[in-house]
Tab-separated table of C-alpha atoms and ligand atoms in Angstrom:
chain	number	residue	atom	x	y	z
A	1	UNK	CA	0.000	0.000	0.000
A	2	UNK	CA	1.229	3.462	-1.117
A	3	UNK	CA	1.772	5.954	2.074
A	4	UNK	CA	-0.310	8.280	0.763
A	5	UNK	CA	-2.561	5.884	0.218
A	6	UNK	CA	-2.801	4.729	3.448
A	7	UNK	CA	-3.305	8.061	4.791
A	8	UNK	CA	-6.207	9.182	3.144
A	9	UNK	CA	-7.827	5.933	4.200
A	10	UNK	CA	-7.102	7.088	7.690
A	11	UNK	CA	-8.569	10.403	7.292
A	12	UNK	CA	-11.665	8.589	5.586
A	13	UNK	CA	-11.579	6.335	9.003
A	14	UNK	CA	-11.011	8.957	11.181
A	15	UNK	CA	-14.307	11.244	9.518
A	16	UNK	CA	-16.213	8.322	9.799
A	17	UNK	CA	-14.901	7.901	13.509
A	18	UNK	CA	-15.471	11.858	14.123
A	19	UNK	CA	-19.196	12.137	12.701
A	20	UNK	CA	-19.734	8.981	14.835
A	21	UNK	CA	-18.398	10.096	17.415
A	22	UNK	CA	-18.900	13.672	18.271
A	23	UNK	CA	-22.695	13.790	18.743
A	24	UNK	CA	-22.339	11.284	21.304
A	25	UNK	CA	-19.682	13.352	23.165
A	26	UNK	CA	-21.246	16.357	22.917
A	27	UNK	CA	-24.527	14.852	24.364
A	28	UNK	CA	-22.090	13.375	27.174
A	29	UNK	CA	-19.581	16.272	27.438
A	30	UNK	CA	-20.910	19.029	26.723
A	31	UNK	CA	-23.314	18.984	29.968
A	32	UNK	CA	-23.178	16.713	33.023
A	33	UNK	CA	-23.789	13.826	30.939
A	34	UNK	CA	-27.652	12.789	31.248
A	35	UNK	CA	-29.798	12.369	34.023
A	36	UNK	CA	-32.655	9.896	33.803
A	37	UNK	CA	-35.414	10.936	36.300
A	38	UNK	CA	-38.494	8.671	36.970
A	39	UNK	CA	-41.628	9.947	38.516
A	40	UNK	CA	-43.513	7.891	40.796
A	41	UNK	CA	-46.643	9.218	43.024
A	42	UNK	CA	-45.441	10.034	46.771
A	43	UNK	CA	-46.408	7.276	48.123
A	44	UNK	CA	-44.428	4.893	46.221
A	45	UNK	CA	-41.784	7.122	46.169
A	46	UNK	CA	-41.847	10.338	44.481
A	47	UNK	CA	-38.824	11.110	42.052
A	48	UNK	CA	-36.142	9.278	41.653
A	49	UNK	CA	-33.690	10.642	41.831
A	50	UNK	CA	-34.972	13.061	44.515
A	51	UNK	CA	-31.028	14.646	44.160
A	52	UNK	CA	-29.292	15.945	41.706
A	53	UNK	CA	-25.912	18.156	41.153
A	54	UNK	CA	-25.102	20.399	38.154
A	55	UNK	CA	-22.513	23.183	37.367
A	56	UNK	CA	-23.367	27.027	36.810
A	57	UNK	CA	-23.437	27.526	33.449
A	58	UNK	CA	-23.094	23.852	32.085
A	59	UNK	CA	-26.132	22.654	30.413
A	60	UNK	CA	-27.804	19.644	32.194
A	61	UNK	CA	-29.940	17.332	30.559
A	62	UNK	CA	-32.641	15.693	31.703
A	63	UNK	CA	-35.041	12.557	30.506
A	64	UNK	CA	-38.316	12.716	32.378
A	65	UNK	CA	-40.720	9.975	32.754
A	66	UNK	CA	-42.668	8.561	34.733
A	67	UNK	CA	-43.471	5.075	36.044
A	68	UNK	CA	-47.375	5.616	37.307
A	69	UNK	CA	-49.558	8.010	36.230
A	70	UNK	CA	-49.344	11.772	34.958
A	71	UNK	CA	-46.477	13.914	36.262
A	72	UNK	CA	-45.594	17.534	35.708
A	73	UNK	CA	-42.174	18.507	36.466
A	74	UNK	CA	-40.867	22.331	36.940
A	75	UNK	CA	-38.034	24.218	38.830
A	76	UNK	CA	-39.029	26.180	41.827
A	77	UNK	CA	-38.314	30.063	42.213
A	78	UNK	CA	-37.538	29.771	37.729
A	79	UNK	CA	-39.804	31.128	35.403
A	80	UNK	CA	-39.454	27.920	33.231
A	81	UNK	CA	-42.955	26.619	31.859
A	82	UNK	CA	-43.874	23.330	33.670
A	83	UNK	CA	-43.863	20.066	31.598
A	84	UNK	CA	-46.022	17.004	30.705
A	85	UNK	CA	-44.576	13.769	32.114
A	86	UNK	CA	-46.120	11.510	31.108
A	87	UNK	CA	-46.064	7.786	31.463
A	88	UNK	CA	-44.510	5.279	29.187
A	89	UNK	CA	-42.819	8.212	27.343
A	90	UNK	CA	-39.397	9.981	27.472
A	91	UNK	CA	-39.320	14.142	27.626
A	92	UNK	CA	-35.987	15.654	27.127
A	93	UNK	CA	-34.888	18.667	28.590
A	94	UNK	CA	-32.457	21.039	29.087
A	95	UNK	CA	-31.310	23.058	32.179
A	96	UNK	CA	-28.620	25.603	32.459
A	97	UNK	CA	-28.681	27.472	35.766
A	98	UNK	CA	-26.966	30.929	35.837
A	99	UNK	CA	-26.278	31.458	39.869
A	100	UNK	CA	-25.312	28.811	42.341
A	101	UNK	CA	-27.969	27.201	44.699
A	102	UNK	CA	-30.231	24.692	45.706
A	103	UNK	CA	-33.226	24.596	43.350
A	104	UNK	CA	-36.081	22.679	44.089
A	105	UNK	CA	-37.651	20.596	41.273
A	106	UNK	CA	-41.912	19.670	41.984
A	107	UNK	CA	-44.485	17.571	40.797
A	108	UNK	CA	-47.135	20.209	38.914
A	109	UNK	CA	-49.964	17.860	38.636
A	110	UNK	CA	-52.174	16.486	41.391
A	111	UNK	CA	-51.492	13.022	41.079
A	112	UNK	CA	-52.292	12.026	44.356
A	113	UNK	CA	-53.241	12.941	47.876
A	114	UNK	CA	-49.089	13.257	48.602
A	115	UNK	CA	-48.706	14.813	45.329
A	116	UNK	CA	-47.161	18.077	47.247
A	117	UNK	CA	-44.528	16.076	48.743
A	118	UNK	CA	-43.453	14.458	45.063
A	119	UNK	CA	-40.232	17.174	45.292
A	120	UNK	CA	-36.225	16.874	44.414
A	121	UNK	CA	-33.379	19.383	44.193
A	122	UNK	CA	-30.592	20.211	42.108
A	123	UNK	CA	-27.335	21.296	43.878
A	124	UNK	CA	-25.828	23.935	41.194
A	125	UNK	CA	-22.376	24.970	42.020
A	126	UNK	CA	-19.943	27.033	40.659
A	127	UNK	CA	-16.257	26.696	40.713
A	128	UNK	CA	-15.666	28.619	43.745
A	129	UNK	CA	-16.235	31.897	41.445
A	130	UNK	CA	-18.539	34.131	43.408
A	131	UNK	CA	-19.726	33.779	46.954
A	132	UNK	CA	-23.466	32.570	46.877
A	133	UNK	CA	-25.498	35.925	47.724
A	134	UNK	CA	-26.423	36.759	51.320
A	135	UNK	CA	-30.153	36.043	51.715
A	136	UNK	CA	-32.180	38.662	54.128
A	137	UNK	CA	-34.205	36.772	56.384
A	138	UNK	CA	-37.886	37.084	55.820
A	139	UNK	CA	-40.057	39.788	57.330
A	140	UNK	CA	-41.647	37.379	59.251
A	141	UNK	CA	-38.029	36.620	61.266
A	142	UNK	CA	-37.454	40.532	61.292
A	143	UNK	CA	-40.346	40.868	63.367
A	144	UNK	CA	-39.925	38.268	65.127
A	145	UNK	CA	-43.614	36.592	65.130
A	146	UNK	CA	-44.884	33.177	65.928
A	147	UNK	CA	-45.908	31.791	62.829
A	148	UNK	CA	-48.255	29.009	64.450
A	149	UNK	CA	-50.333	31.195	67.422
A	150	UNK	CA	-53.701	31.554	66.693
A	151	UNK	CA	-54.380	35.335	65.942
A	152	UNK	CA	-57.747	36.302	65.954
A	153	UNK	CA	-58.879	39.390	65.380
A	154	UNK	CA	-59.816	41.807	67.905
A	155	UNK	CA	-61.844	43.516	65.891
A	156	UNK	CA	-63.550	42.629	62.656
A	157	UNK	CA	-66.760	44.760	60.368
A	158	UNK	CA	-69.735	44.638	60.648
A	159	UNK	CA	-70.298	44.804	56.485
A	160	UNK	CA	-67.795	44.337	53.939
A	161	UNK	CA	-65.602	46.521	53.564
A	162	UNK	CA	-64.561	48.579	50.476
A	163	UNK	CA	-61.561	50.240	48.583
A	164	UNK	CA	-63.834	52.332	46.513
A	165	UNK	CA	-65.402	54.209	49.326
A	166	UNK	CA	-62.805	53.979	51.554
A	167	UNK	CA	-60.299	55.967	48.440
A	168	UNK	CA	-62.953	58.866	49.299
A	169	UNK	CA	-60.768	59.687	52.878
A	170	UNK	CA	-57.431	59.729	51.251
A	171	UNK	CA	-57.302	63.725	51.908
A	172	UNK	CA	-57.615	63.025	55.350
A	173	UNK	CA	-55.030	59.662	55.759
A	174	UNK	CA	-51.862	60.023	56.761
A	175	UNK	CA	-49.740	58.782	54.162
A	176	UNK	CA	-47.387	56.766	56.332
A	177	UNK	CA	-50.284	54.162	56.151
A	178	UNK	CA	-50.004	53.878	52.432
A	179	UNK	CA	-46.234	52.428	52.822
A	180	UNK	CA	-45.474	48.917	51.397
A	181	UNK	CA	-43.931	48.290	55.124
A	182	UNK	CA	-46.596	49.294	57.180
A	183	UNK	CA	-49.207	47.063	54.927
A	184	UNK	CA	-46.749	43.658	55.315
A	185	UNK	CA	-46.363	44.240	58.974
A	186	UNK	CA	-49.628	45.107	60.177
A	187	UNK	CA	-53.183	42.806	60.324
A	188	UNK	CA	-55.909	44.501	58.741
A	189	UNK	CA	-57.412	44.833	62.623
A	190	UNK	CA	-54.068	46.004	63.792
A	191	UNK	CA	-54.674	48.445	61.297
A	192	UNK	CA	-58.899	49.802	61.644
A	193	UNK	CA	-56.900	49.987	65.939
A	194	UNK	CA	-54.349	52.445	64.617
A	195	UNK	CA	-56.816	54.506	62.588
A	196	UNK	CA	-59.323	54.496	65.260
A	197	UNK	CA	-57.064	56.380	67.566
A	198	UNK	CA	-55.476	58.408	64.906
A	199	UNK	CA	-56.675	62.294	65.656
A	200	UNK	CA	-56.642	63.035	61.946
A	201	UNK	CA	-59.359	60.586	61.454
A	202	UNK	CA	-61.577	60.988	64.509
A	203	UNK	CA	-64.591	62.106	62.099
A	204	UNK	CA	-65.320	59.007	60.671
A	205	UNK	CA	-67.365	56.507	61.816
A	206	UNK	CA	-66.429	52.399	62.065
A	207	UNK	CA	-67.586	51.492	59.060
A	208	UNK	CA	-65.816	54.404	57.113
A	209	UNK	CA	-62.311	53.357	58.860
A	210	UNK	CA	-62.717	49.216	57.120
A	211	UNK	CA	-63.115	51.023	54.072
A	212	UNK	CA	-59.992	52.276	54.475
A	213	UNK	CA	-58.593	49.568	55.670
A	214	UNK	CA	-59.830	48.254	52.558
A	215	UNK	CA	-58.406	51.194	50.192
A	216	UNK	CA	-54.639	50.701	51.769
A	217	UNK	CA	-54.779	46.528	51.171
A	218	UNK	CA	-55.924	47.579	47.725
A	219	UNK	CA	-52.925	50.181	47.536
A	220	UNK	CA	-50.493	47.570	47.736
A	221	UNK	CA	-51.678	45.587	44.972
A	222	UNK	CA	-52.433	45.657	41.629
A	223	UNK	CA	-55.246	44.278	39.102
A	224	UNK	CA	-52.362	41.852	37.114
A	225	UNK	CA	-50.593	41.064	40.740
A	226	UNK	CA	-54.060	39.908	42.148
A	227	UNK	CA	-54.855	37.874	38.894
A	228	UNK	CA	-51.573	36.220	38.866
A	229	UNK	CA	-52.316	35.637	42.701
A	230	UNK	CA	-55.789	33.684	42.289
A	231	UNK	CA	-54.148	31.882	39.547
A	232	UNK	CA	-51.390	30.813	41.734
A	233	UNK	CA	-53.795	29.921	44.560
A	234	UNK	CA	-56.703	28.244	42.025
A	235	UNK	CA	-53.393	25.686	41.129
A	236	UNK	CA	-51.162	25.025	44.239
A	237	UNK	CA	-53.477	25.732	47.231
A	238	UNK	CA	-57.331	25.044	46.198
A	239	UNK	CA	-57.263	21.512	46.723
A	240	UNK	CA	-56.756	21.991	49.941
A	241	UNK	CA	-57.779	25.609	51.265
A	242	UNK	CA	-61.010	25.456	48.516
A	243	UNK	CA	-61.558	27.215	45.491
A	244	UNK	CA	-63.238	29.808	47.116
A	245	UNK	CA	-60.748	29.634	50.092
A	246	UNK	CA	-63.332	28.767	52.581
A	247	UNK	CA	-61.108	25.328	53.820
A	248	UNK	CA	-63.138	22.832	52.008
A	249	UNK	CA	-61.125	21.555	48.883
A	250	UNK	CA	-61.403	18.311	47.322
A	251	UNK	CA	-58.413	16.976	49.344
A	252	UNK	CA	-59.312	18.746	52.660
A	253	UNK	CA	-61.744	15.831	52.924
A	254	UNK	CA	-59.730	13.442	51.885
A	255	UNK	CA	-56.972	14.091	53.970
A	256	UNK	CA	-59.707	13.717	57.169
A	257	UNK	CA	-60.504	10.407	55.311
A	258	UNK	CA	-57.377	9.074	55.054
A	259	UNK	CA	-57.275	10.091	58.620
A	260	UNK	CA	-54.167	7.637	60.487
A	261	UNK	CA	-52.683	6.828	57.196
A	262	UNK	CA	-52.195	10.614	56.037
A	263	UNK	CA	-50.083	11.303	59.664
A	264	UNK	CA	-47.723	9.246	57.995
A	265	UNK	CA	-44.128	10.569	55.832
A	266	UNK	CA	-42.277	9.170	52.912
A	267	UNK	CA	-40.978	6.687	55.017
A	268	UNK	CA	-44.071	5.277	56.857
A	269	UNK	CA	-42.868	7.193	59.977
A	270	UNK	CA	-45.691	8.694	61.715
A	271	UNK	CA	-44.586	12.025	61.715
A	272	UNK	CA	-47.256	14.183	60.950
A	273	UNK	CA	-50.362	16.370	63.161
A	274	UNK	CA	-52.494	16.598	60.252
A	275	UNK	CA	-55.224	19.819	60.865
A	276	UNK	CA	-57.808	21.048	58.662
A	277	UNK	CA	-56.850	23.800	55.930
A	278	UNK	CA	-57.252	27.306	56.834
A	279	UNK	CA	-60.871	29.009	56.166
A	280	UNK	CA	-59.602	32.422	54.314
A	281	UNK	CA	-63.082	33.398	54.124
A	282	UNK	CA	-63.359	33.436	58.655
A	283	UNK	CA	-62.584	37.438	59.477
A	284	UNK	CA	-62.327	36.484	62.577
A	285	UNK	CA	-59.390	34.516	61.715
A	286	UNK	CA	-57.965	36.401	58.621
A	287	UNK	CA	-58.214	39.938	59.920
A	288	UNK	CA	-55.972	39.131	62.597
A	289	UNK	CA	-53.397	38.030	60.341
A	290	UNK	CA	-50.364	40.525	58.671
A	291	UNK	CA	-49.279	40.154	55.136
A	292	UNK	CA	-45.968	39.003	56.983
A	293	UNK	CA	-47.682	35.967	58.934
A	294	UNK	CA	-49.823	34.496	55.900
A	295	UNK	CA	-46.141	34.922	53.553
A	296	UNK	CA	-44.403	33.189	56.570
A	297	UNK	CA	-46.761	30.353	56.959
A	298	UNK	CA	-46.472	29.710	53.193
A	299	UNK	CA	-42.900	29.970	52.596
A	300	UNK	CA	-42.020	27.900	55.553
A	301	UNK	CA	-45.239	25.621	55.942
A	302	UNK	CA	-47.052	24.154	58.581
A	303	UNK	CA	-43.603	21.643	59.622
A	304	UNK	CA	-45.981	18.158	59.930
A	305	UNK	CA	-49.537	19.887	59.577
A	306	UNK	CA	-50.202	18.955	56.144
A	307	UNK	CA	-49.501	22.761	55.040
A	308	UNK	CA	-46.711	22.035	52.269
A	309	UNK	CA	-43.962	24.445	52.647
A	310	UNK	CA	-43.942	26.447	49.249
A	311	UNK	CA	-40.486	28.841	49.861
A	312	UNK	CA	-38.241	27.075	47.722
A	313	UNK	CA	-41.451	27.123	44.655
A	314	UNK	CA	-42.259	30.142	43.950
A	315	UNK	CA	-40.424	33.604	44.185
A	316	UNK	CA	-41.005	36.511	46.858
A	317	UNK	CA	-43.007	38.413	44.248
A	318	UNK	CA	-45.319	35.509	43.412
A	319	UNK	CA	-46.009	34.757	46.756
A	320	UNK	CA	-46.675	38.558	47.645
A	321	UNK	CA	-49.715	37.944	44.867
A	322	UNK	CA	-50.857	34.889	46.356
A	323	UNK	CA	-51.465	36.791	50.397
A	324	UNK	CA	-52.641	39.584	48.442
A	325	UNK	CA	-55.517	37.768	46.630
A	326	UNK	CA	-56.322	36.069	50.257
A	327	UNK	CA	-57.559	39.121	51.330
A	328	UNK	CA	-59.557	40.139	48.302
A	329	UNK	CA	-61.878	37.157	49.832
A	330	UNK	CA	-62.699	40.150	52.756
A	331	UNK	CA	-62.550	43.694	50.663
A	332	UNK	CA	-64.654	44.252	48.022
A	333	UNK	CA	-63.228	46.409	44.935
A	334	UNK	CA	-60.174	45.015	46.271
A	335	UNK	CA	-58.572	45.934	42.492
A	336	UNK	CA	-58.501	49.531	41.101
B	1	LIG	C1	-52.125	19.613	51.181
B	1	LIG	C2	-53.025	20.598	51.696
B	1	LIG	C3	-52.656	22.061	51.611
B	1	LIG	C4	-52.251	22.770	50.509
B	1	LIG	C5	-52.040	22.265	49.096
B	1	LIG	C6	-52.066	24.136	50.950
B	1	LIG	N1	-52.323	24.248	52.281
B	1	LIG	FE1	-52.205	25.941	53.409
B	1	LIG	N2	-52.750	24.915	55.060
B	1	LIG	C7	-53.055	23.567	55.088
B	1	LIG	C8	-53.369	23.175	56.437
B	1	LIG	C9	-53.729	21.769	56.883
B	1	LIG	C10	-53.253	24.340	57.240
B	1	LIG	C11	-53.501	24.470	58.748
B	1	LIG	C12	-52.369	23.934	59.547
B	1	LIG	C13	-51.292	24.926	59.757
B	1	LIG	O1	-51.597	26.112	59.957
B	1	LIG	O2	-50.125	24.527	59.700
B	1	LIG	C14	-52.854	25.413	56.344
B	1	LIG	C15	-52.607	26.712	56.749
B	1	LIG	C16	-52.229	27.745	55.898
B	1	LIG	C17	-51.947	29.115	56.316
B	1	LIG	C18	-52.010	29.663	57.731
B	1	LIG	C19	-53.204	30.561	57.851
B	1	LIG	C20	-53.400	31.158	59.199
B	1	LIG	O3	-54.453	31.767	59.394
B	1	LIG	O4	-52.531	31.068	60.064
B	1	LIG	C21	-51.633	29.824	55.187
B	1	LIG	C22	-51.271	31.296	55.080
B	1	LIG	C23	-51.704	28.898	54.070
B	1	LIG	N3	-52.069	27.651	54.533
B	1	LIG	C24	-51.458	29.255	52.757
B	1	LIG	C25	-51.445	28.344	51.706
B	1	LIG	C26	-51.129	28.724	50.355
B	1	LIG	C27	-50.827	30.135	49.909
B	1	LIG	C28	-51.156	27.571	49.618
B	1	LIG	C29	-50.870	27.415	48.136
B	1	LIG	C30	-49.688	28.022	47.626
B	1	LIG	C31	-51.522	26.489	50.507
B	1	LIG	N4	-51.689	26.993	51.761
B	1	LIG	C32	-51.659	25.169	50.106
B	1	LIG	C33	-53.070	22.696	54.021
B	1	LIG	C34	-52.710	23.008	52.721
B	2	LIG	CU1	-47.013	13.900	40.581
């Protein structure tokens, strides 16, 4: 064989080789290689694997399917659209994270009475460029308050009250009322106290002062932040707290029903105090509640209660629309 010969066969061989060859490694190289996830309902045991680590920056790819019945499958705190897992069938996908962090992945579909608890994270680090950013605690920590006391409300309206007619008084409200802080930190009772013993307001009568009790819960919201909030809450917390957030969804009952068997965790421990999901329509209840306390209680959950903690799914401004909408069950023209 001629040497020249013999070298263009092995260019030929080594094309052949390299068309071969590189899709595979770039599948395998470019990323973290692939990650297989199955999806099982809770009780059998939720994803698996319920782990994962990935690099900042490096694509990660993911097949997704499941070995029961219908999963979803999205990243907490990401603005990614969830997808369809469905069983019997692979979905591919691709994930490149830009900051370090855990992220939590979650089930998007109610597949079961556990289906909250169907969760996983991804451990994305970087190569020791940039310190992970300092987190401020949340308000509810700032101001120190005990997420799990009852609060009721020492005072609560007669009628509903309303934003429209309570707007009427602004030219005689202090504006230091109007602040984003004071509405996170105070109830809405807290609030009709502080009014009713403010001298600039000593004209108006009870019933006047919920209205604008009403008007500043409005004034911290908006028309698209309260429909993105009763979206939120029609998907993640109806089937618990009710559609019309009055404690009675389709799973509040079937949590009592399941009754010894729901106490128990992943692992068959018997963990849990199961209680019944909040009524958001009780003033009694919700009036005596701050912005703060309702975003605490869902970030962190109820720790064994059955109230899934929801911190690590959606992000601070999301959740701000979800407590916002829960009091739009108490004010009427609660959106401008
Ligand atoms: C699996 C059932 C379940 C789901 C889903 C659920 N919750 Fe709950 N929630 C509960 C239970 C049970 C309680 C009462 C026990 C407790 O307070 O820990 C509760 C209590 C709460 C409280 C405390 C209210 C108060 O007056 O102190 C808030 C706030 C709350 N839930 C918000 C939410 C939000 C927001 C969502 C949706 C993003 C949600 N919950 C989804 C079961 C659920
Ligand atoms: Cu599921």
């Amino acid at each position: 064989m001629r040497r020249s010969e013999m070298l263009s066969r092995m260019l030929v061989i080594a094309g052949v080789l390299i068309v071969l060859l590189v899709p595979l490694a770039v599948r395998f190289y470019d990323g973290q290689g692939i990650v297989e996830i199955h999806g099982r309902m809770a009780e059998t045991g939720g994803w698996s694997p319920s782990a994962i680590k990935a690099q900042v920056g490096v694509p990660l790819h993911l097949r997704l399917t499941s070995d029961d019945v219908m999963h979803g499958f999205a990243i907490g705190q990401s603005e990614m659209a969830a997808v369809d897992v469905p069983p019997g069938k692979m979905t591919e996908l691709t994930l490149t994270f830009d900051k370090p962090g855990t992220y939590t992945y979650y089930c998007t579909r109610w597949c079961g009475l556990n289906h909250w608890r169907m969760r996983g994270t991804i451990e994305v680090t970087s190569d020791g460029l940039g310190a992970p950013q300092p987190v401020s605690p949340p308000l509810y920590v700032t101001l120190n308050l005990d997420i799990d006391a009852p609060h009721p409300a020492p005072v609560t309206p007669l009628e509903r009250p309303s934003a429209l007619r309570g707007a009427a008084f602004t030219a005689l409200l202090p504006p230091s009322y109007l602040t984003t802080d004071y509405y996170r930190s105070y109830s809405p009772a807290q609030a009709f106290n502080d009014l009713r013993s403010d001298p600039a307001l000593k004209s108006l009568n009870n019933a006047q002062l919920w209205d604008i009790v009403a008007f500043i819960w409005q004034s911290n919201t908006t028309p698209e932040g309260l429909a993105a909030g009763k979206q939120l809450f029609a998907q993640n917390c109806a089937a618990c707290h009710g559609e019309n957030g009055a404690g009675n969804g389709v799973f509040a009952d079937k949590l009592a029903a399941a009754g010894e068997k729901s106490s128990e965790d992943m692992t068959g421990a018997k963990g849990m105090q199961m209680k019944k999901p909040v009524n958001f329509t009780d003033p009694a209840n919700m009036l005596g509640a701050s912005p703060a306390l309702l975003l605490g209680k869902t970030i962190r959950g109820g720790m064994g209660t059955g109230m899934p903690m929801w911190g690590s799914i959606f992000t601070d401004e999301k959740t701000w629309n979800i407590i916002a909408y829960l009091y739009s069950f108490h004010f009427t023209e609660v959106t401008k």
